[in-house]
């Protein structure tokens, strides 16, 4: 969401009101192609593409019409067909009435022929839904070995409430610079992440009324975003900045969370007129009541989510009554609506502003607006969270991207009879492994027909792992749903004909509440090897994630959510048969961090006459596993994949 | 423009027809629909398209009225709050309206749609089409609410009418196509995929206007099926076109014969490449320098275009029909299928190779023949065709950059093509690439070390199998190349570790693509006591291709597979082979296979050959196919058994 929408007083706009003359944005507009000689270092010669130069300059201009100019200059060496495909179509999105004032592209062939973009090649279209204008064109003359060089300058409104820019990607960059240019009466706060060079503050570099923050870095390696359980975005070189002071207005500590919390709290907790209040009361009447706080909050969530559509582009509601009538609300209205209902029902809640941990960093040491773009609710009475804009997440499940991340918790505190919003940065709870605890009961009966054993599966999925299947019944037709269930079960059923398939606790209302269960019967598939019978018992737990063949690991492991599995086998043999390799069921892999077991895969069996019982537990307790324990982590993951390959050998005595 | 009075009266007529329908519907019980179509979130009351074809001011005018009315039939259906429709420069939007009908007390209240956005639809592979989409968001939806929208379009070109599909993703009360046409107009139509004649047809005539109407009621949506040849192969639909119209005393022909279709198409190509481009000419002559026969020359030209002209499609209005001049394509180094065909034919002209021509063709997802559907609906693609003096025909489709000269691309196999021959044309059917040409070979030599299998292998891909695998690999490098190569080589289980690999003939389209590799494979051989069990059929083609007997569409394969495997296991020291599975040999009209196990003393050798004989498995062959696959799977289940010999 645009957090700014939530603010009642637009305190952030006051910075530009000092006219400044003699701009240097003219320098950006005149920025030309680079004639630096091109040499590709030996170590990059096998890359599909290499960014030779990348220069970003952002200039904040404060005259009567405060503006921001963003210059992007990129010079790339193209060395593969895939790189041609990635680079021969260019889309430039322009948001919020921004305009493209410079757009230069040239392609230099290996033999020095230059073809430049001409204005008639550029097309434009508007996406009214997103409010974005796209300028787009196909690039002429692309071939392996060419150099493509692009320069664009986009003029738009200044973005100073907080920006976090990644200055690294999958493609190596030989020479990179970033510069922020701004009038001398403004002061910016900034921070670098993951080894980005510190900026140099150079007063009056461009002229005597401007400051410049300049970062220069060379030979930035590309990091491929292809590692499983990695958080790529979080580990790139990044630069974050925001405006913090306007000396000409004597404004300090701008875009701080204290003011934000106060302001937002007022804007979200509306004073309702009688008519609207009555509408809310009528709505509340339709919500089932419970004495159990958890259940009551769940009823509220189910009622609102099944009657009001979250529609981020909807702007037709004047009051909360319209929300009920139109059954649509944008994010701000939805939050206001939830607060009105919760206030009406006297349920204490806090508004939590956060971001997704797989796409950005929430820094508790840097108060900026860009890291508090998403909103969820927190209920202190039950210590749980609610994801109000996500239809498929239900209490206590929220998008896992928020869990374990920081959040700005805004709550109302009463001073002298007046409620005020207070904000505090805290960590959003990581759901315990028990929330997502799957159990698999597997019964294999060889007694009637050793070549065609009867298999019965009784599986229960909870929490996040149930989310893949549990809600589907509400969205798919009967035939589609049956088909989906069947396909899902194929992961376990050895390609056999299914004799019975029963699912229970389906549907959104059971998400996060009851386990999604499956009961399946089929005749197991055996293989023959002379007089022996082979049965792939490990397959019955389904395919497992593996990290068998890894390239040297670059990023530490970060998982979506803690997870727990309990698996039990019961195997019945006919008289006179033995299983030769029961020891294959024994596993003991465990990962300790600071003396505590944080991931493990343990399995063992017991045999009593013709009955064999196998018990297996597997868990991942925490979200983060540092790089130095990656090998141990890998062994635990691979133990599960090894278990999946267990093939029992049955012989007649 | 269309006279407004006409549109207005037409709209009123539609409104009356639909009003009576809606009122009749209101009497129906929501519960009945829910019971009839359990667990659907939405039910289409009516979706219709009404064409009006007439002559205005000595010009043929075509407009259509499109109507959609649906009901939310589950609580979750309230989230189906968006609808959209498309239009383009050749079929512009004239007018539209949309509203929801929501329950208020005992009455239904009309709520106009106010959230309307114009966007560009996401069209895969098309860079620019000029097609726009109106996206409507319906407010106030609840169980039993309705979404209603209608829009009018004008067809600027009477040659380019749409087909009508009697299916949707929701169940429907009625799909209806109506064509009102002036008595001076003659139309043609073809109904597809309605074997039981469920589509009701009626016709009438009133005051010089004829009406043809087709309706299909109580329609269950057809499921989306894997390995489907494309929905036009099984969904009921109508293709219609204007045959001719009478202007004063003269009959003006439009469509209805392949000749007329060719006349229409040739207008788009007759002025192509009129000017000579010195640069392209020089480039062409340089490319073919030293070559002394046309076959080498055309091949060099074809390969150059495949390698250097990238696919970027601009299809706004007639850009979708008119190939661009070769000069521009050469300069841009990108183009669509028509542009690639244009530059091939023009380069052939510079190289003085006769009989290289443009040709229209439908891809395999379009199931029509030219004489059956003599309208632009019949095709969607263009290639160049070279007819050699010995009568051999070469299909030059540069949009597929990988397939070798001499073979057609995968998606035009078996399709009819219309080849430009100046004032005339020629219809020819592109052959299906025979299994022999698509040979895929895998030879693996294995050694057993306790339970670890180690070895080397050699894989080769020819024909369309080569195109397929290289299309998947692209020209990725380094780590991602390693992972992709591993993914298509690996066998046994996912503990397959690729150690080293060496690719050859990646760039040479004329040679088989080969990979030599070494690997190890754990947890595949099973050891119990003195015995070791190994399933030596390391690849099991068609194992996952059983067909649901109830499926609607034919079962499609993209090319005829022809696989030859050789698996050689060195018998470990102090072990003997105590069991070898039985050999098997089988052939029917669907597939042929042969599995041979041999104990050669030092080695066990397994030879496994398998060929697919049909691209499309028809309904009457489903059972036979499954029986064949089941039999094959029984052979896949066999293991060899090794046993430790008594040590002295």
mmCIF file of C-alpha atoms in Angstrom, chain A residues 46-49 79-85 88-91 115 121 123 125-130 136-144 224 226-227 303 305-311 313-316 325-328 391 473-483 486 495 508 525-532 534 543-544 546 548-552 554 580-581 584 634 638 641-642 644-645 647-649 651, chain B residues 38-41 74-82 104 109 111 114-120 125-132 134-135 137-142 145 169 224 307-308 310-314 316 328 331-334 472-480 482-484 486 493-499 522-523 526-529 531 533-535 540 543-544 546 548 579 633 636-641:
data_model
loop_
_atom_site.group_PDB
_atom_site.id
_atom_site.type_symbol
_atom_site.label_atom_id
_atom_site.label_comp_id
_atom_site.label_asym_id
_atom_site.label_seq_id
_atom_site.Cartn_x
_atom_site.Cartn_y
_atom_site.Cartn_z
ATOM 1 C CA UNK A 46 31.904 -16.523 -20.582
ATOM 2 C CA UNK A 47 29.008 -14.565 -19.120
ATOM 3 C CA UNK A 48 25.828 -14.219 -21.195
ATOM 4 C CA UNK A 49 25.830 -10.479 -20.542
ATOM 5 C CA UNK A 79 26.976 -12.354 -25.381
ATOM 6 C CA UNK A 80 24.116 -14.859 -25.746
ATOM 7 C CA UNK A 81 20.799 -15.378 -27.492
ATOM 8 C CA UNK A 82 19.111 -15.340 -24.114
ATOM 9 C CA UNK A 83 20.662 -11.955 -23.380
ATOM 10 C CA UNK A 84 19.379 -10.678 -26.747
ATOM 11 C CA UNK A 85 15.882 -11.871 -25.852
ATOM 12 C CA UNK A 88 15.642 -6.434 -27.243
ATOM 13 C CA UNK A 89 12.361 -5.284 -25.782
ATOM 14 C CA UNK A 90 12.290 -2.307 -23.443
ATOM 15 C CA UNK A 91 9.402 -1.142 -21.283
ATOM 16 C CA UNK A 115 22.098 2.067 -34.742
ATOM 17 C CA UNK A 121 9.964 3.483 -32.796
ATOM 18 C CA UNK A 123 5.033 3.349 -28.556
ATOM 19 C CA UNK A 125 0.078 2.726 -23.775
ATOM 20 C CA UNK A 126 -1.751 3.424 -20.581
ATOM 21 C CA UNK A 127 -2.819 0.918 -17.996
ATOM 22 C CA UNK A 128 -5.706 2.734 -16.369
ATOM 23 C CA UNK A 129 -6.043 0.124 -13.680
ATOM 24 C CA UNK A 130 -2.534 0.605 -12.353
ATOM 25 C CA UNK A 136 8.014 0.698 -24.994
ATOM 26 C CA UNK A 137 10.047 -0.211 -28.010
ATOM 27 C CA UNK A 138 11.978 -3.025 -29.598
ATOM 28 C CA UNK A 139 15.706 -2.499 -29.983
ATOM 29 C CA UNK A 140 17.085 -2.666 -33.524
ATOM 30 C CA UNK A 141 20.293 -4.377 -34.528
ATOM 31 C CA UNK A 142 20.728 -6.735 -31.568
ATOM 32 C CA UNK A 143 23.143 -9.627 -32.057
ATOM 33 C CA UNK A 144 25.734 -11.520 -30.046
ATOM 34 C CA UNK A 224 22.099 -15.813 -9.283
ATOM 35 C CA UNK A 226 18.582 -19.768 -7.960
ATOM 36 C CA UNK A 227 19.395 -21.118 -4.516
ATOM 37 C CA UNK A 303 -17.512 -12.609 8.095
ATOM 38 C CA UNK A 305 -13.563 -11.701 4.252
ATOM 39 C CA UNK A 306 -16.655 -13.417 2.903
ATOM 40 C CA UNK A 307 -18.626 -10.210 2.455
ATOM 41 C CA UNK A 308 -16.136 -7.475 1.526
ATOM 42 C CA UNK A 309 -13.803 -7.756 -1.418
ATOM 43 C CA UNK A 310 -10.352 -6.264 -1.031
ATOM 44 C CA UNK A 311 -9.966 -4.206 -4.187
ATOM 45 C CA UNK A 313 -8.101 0.178 -6.991
ATOM 46 C CA UNK A 314 -11.568 0.908 -5.656
ATOM 47 C CA UNK A 315 -12.200 4.556 -4.866
ATOM 48 C CA UNK A 316 -15.990 4.843 -4.907
ATOM 49 C CA UNK A 325 -23.133 -1.644 0.195
ATOM 50 C CA UNK A 326 -20.486 -1.974 -2.492
ATOM 51 C CA UNK A 327 -18.822 -4.944 -0.825
ATOM 52 C CA UNK A 328 -15.490 -3.568 -2.014
ATOM 53 C CA UNK A 391 -8.314 -13.754 1.412
ATOM 54 C CA UNK A 473 -12.653 -26.643 -2.377
ATOM 55 C CA UNK A 474 -14.131 -23.157 -2.139
ATOM 56 C CA UNK A 475 -12.770 -22.137 -5.518
ATOM 57 C CA UNK A 476 -12.938 -25.208 -7.701
ATOM 58 C CA UNK A 477 -15.949 -26.961 -9.146
ATOM 59 C CA UNK A 478 -16.631 -30.506 -8.030
ATOM 60 C CA UNK A 479 -14.959 -32.063 -11.079
ATOM 61 C CA UNK A 480 -11.993 -29.728 -10.941
ATOM 62 C CA UNK A 481 -11.551 -30.363 -7.233
ATOM 63 C CA UNK A 482 -11.723 -34.132 -7.618
ATOM 64 C CA UNK A 483 -9.107 -33.864 -10.334
ATOM 65 C CA UNK A 486 -6.387 -37.047 -7.458
ATOM 66 C CA UNK A 495 0.660 -44.651 -9.947
ATOM 67 C CA UNK A 508 -11.241 -21.596 3.949
ATOM 68 C CA UNK A 525 2.957 -51.592 -6.639
ATOM 69 C CA UNK A 526 5.695 -54.146 -6.183
ATOM 70 C CA UNK A 527 8.588 -54.930 -8.463
ATOM 71 C CA UNK A 528 9.972 -58.344 -9.163
ATOM 72 C CA UNK A 529 13.538 -59.482 -8.895
ATOM 73 C CA UNK A 530 13.737 -63.250 -9.316
ATOM 74 C CA UNK A 531 12.161 -64.702 -6.184
ATOM 75 C CA UNK A 532 12.311 -61.465 -4.253
ATOM 76 C CA UNK A 534 10.625 -55.204 -3.937
ATOM 77 C CA UNK A 543 8.619 -36.713 -3.023
ATOM 78 C CA UNK A 544 10.968 -34.796 -0.777
ATOM 79 C CA UNK A 546 16.633 -32.444 -1.830
ATOM 80 C CA UNK A 548 21.988 -33.526 -3.257
ATOM 81 C CA UNK A 549 24.075 -31.761 -5.837
ATOM 82 C CA UNK A 550 24.844 -28.231 -4.823
ATOM 83 C CA UNK A 551 27.083 -25.652 -6.333
ATOM 84 C CA UNK A 552 29.111 -23.833 -3.668
ATOM 85 C CA UNK A 554 26.414 -18.407 -1.590
ATOM 86 C CA UNK A 580 15.868 -58.233 4.459
ATOM 87 C CA UNK A 581 16.736 -54.581 4.832
ATOM 88 C CA UNK A 584 17.337 -48.902 5.966
ATOM 89 C CA UNK A 634 21.771 -30.217 3.832
ATOM 90 C CA UNK A 638 18.745 -35.077 2.225
ATOM 91 C CA UNK A 641 14.996 -37.518 0.404
ATOM 92 C CA UNK A 642 16.974 -40.687 1.172
ATOM 93 C CA UNK A 644 11.884 -41.520 0.227
ATOM 94 C CA UNK A 645 14.048 -44.028 -1.682
ATOM 95 C CA UNK A 647 12.844 -50.060 -1.101
ATOM 96 C CA UNK A 648 11.972 -53.086 1.021
ATOM 97 C CA UNK A 649 13.118 -56.515 -0.098
ATOM 98 C CA UNK A 651 11.706 -62.929 0.735
ATOM 99 C CA UNK B 38 -22.502 -28.133 -7.418
ATOM 100 C CA UNK B 39 -19.600 -26.083 -6.159
ATOM 101 C CA UNK B 40 -19.424 -23.665 -9.052
ATOM 102 C CA UNK B 41 -19.179 -20.063 -7.947
ATOM 103 C CA UNK B 74 -21.797 -19.422 -3.992
ATOM 104 C CA UNK B 75 -20.534 -17.281 -1.170
ATOM 105 C CA UNK B 76 -17.019 -17.357 -2.604
ATOM 106 C CA UNK B 77 -18.376 -16.221 -5.953
ATOM 107 C CA UNK B 78 -18.414 -12.629 -4.685
ATOM 108 C CA UNK B 79 -14.722 -12.544 -5.514
ATOM 109 C CA UNK B 80 -15.491 -13.109 -9.208
ATOM 110 C CA UNK B 81 -16.065 -9.399 -9.421
ATOM 111 C CA UNK B 82 -14.170 -8.664 -12.617
ATOM 112 C CA UNK B 104 -32.138 -5.194 -1.672
ATOM 113 C CA UNK B 109 -31.525 -3.242 -7.456
ATOM 114 C CA UNK B 111 -25.967 -0.934 -9.511
ATOM 115 C CA UNK B 114 -18.291 2.579 -12.048
ATOM 116 C CA UNK B 115 -14.840 1.048 -11.837
ATOM 117 C CA UNK B 116 -13.831 0.686 -15.455
ATOM 118 C CA UNK B 117 -10.249 0.574 -16.643
ATOM 119 C CA UNK B 118 -8.746 0.297 -20.084
ATOM 120 C CA UNK B 119 -5.645 -1.870 -20.100
ATOM 121 C CA UNK B 120 -3.475 -3.769 -22.544
ATOM 122 C CA UNK B 125 4.693 -13.706 -27.499
ATOM 123 C CA UNK B 126 3.097 -10.598 -28.989
ATOM 124 C CA UNK B 127 5.026 -7.424 -28.369
ATOM 125 C CA UNK B 128 2.488 -5.008 -29.750
ATOM 126 C CA UNK B 129 -0.991 -5.756 -31.052
ATOM 127 C CA UNK B 130 -3.084 -2.650 -30.544
ATOM 128 C CA UNK B 131 -5.599 -4.839 -28.733
ATOM 129 C CA UNK B 132 -7.122 -3.159 -25.692
ATOM 130 C CA UNK B 134 -11.934 -2.977 -20.796
ATOM 131 C CA UNK B 135 -11.782 -4.289 -17.285
ATOM 132 C CA UNK B 137 -15.293 -4.349 -11.588
ATOM 133 C CA UNK B 138 -18.769 -5.202 -10.333
ATOM 134 C CA UNK B 139 -19.673 -3.852 -6.896
ATOM 135 C CA UNK B 140 -22.187 -5.089 -4.361
ATOM 136 C CA UNK B 141 -22.030 -8.769 -5.314
ATOM 137 C CA UNK B 142 -23.538 -11.330 -2.982
ATOM 138 C CA UNK B 145 -26.449 -11.206 -7.423
ATOM 139 C CA UNK B 169 -15.229 -21.818 -17.484
ATOM 140 C CA UNK B 224 -8.870 -28.365 -19.049
ATOM 141 C CA UNK B 307 20.196 -17.359 -36.191
ATOM 142 C CA UNK B 308 20.045 -13.610 -36.624
ATOM 143 C CA UNK B 310 14.831 -12.623 -33.379
ATOM 144 C CA UNK B 311 11.119 -13.107 -32.932
ATOM 145 C CA UNK B 312 9.378 -9.865 -31.969
ATOM 146 C CA UNK B 313 5.767 -9.523 -33.119
ATOM 147 C CA UNK B 314 4.051 -6.241 -33.946
ATOM 148 C CA UNK B 316 -1.555 -3.998 -34.831
ATOM 149 C CA UNK B 328 13.499 -3.215 -42.683
ATOM 150 C CA UNK B 331 18.026 -3.477 -40.439
ATOM 151 C CA UNK B 332 16.017 -4.296 -37.322
ATOM 152 C CA UNK B 333 17.260 -7.865 -36.872
ATOM 153 C CA UNK B 334 13.864 -8.784 -35.518
ATOM 154 C CA UNK B 472 14.834 -26.040 -23.403
ATOM 155 C CA UNK B 473 18.570 -25.442 -22.870
ATOM 156 C CA UNK B 474 18.776 -22.205 -24.835
ATOM 157 C CA UNK B 475 22.276 -20.842 -24.700
ATOM 158 C CA UNK B 476 22.506 -20.698 -20.931
ATOM 159 C CA UNK B 477 25.993 -20.854 -19.497
ATOM 160 C CA UNK B 478 27.886 -21.889 -16.398
ATOM 161 C CA UNK B 479 25.954 -23.070 -13.398
ATOM 162 C CA UNK B 480 22.521 -22.822 -14.964
ATOM 163 C CA UNK B 482 25.051 -27.500 -15.749
ATOM 164 C CA UNK B 483 21.743 -27.737 -13.869
ATOM 165 C CA UNK B 484 19.706 -27.833 -17.075
ATOM 166 C CA UNK B 486 21.722 -32.510 -15.593
ATOM 167 C CA UNK B 493 16.396 -41.208 -9.007
ATOM 168 C CA UNK B 494 17.151 -37.652 -7.909
ATOM 169 C CA UNK B 495 20.452 -38.744 -6.338
ATOM 170 C CA UNK B 496 21.831 -38.801 -9.857
ATOM 171 C CA UNK B 497 25.024 -36.745 -9.693
ATOM 172 C CA UNK B 498 26.376 -35.373 -12.920
ATOM 173 C CA UNK B 499 30.147 -35.318 -12.646
ATOM 174 C CA UNK B 522 23.246 -43.714 -5.179
ATOM 175 C CA UNK B 523 20.272 -45.418 -3.505
ATOM 176 C CA UNK B 526 19.170 -52.253 -3.561
ATOM 177 C CA UNK B 527 21.282 -54.565 -1.470
ATOM 178 C CA UNK B 528 19.850 -57.147 0.876
ATOM 179 C CA UNK B 529 22.081 -59.841 2.283
ATOM 180 C CA UNK B 531 21.907 -60.070 -3.242
ATOM 181 C CA UNK B 533 18.674 -55.756 -7.206
ATOM 182 C CA UNK B 534 18.837 -53.288 -10.042
ATOM 183 C CA UNK B 535 16.158 -52.131 -12.411
ATOM 184 C CA UNK B 540 10.780 -45.525 -18.744
ATOM 185 C CA UNK B 543 5.183 -44.538 -18.094
ATOM 186 C CA UNK B 544 3.165 -41.453 -17.084
ATOM 187 C CA UNK B 546 -1.975 -43.320 -19.269
ATOM 188 C CA UNK B 548 -8.354 -41.124 -18.700
ATOM 189 C CA UNK B 579 18.107 -63.487 -12.530
ATOM 190 C CA UNK B 633 4.894 -50.876 -17.379
ATOM 191 C CA UNK B 636 9.451 -51.663 -16.443
ATOM 192 C CA UNK B 637 8.913 -53.363 -13.077
ATOM 193 C CA UNK B 638 11.548 -56.017 -13.575
ATOM 194 C CA UNK B 639 14.891 -56.100 -11.780
ATOM 195 C CA UNK B 640 18.029 -58.089 -12.369
ATOM 196 C CA UNK B 641 19.468 -59.952 -9.383
#
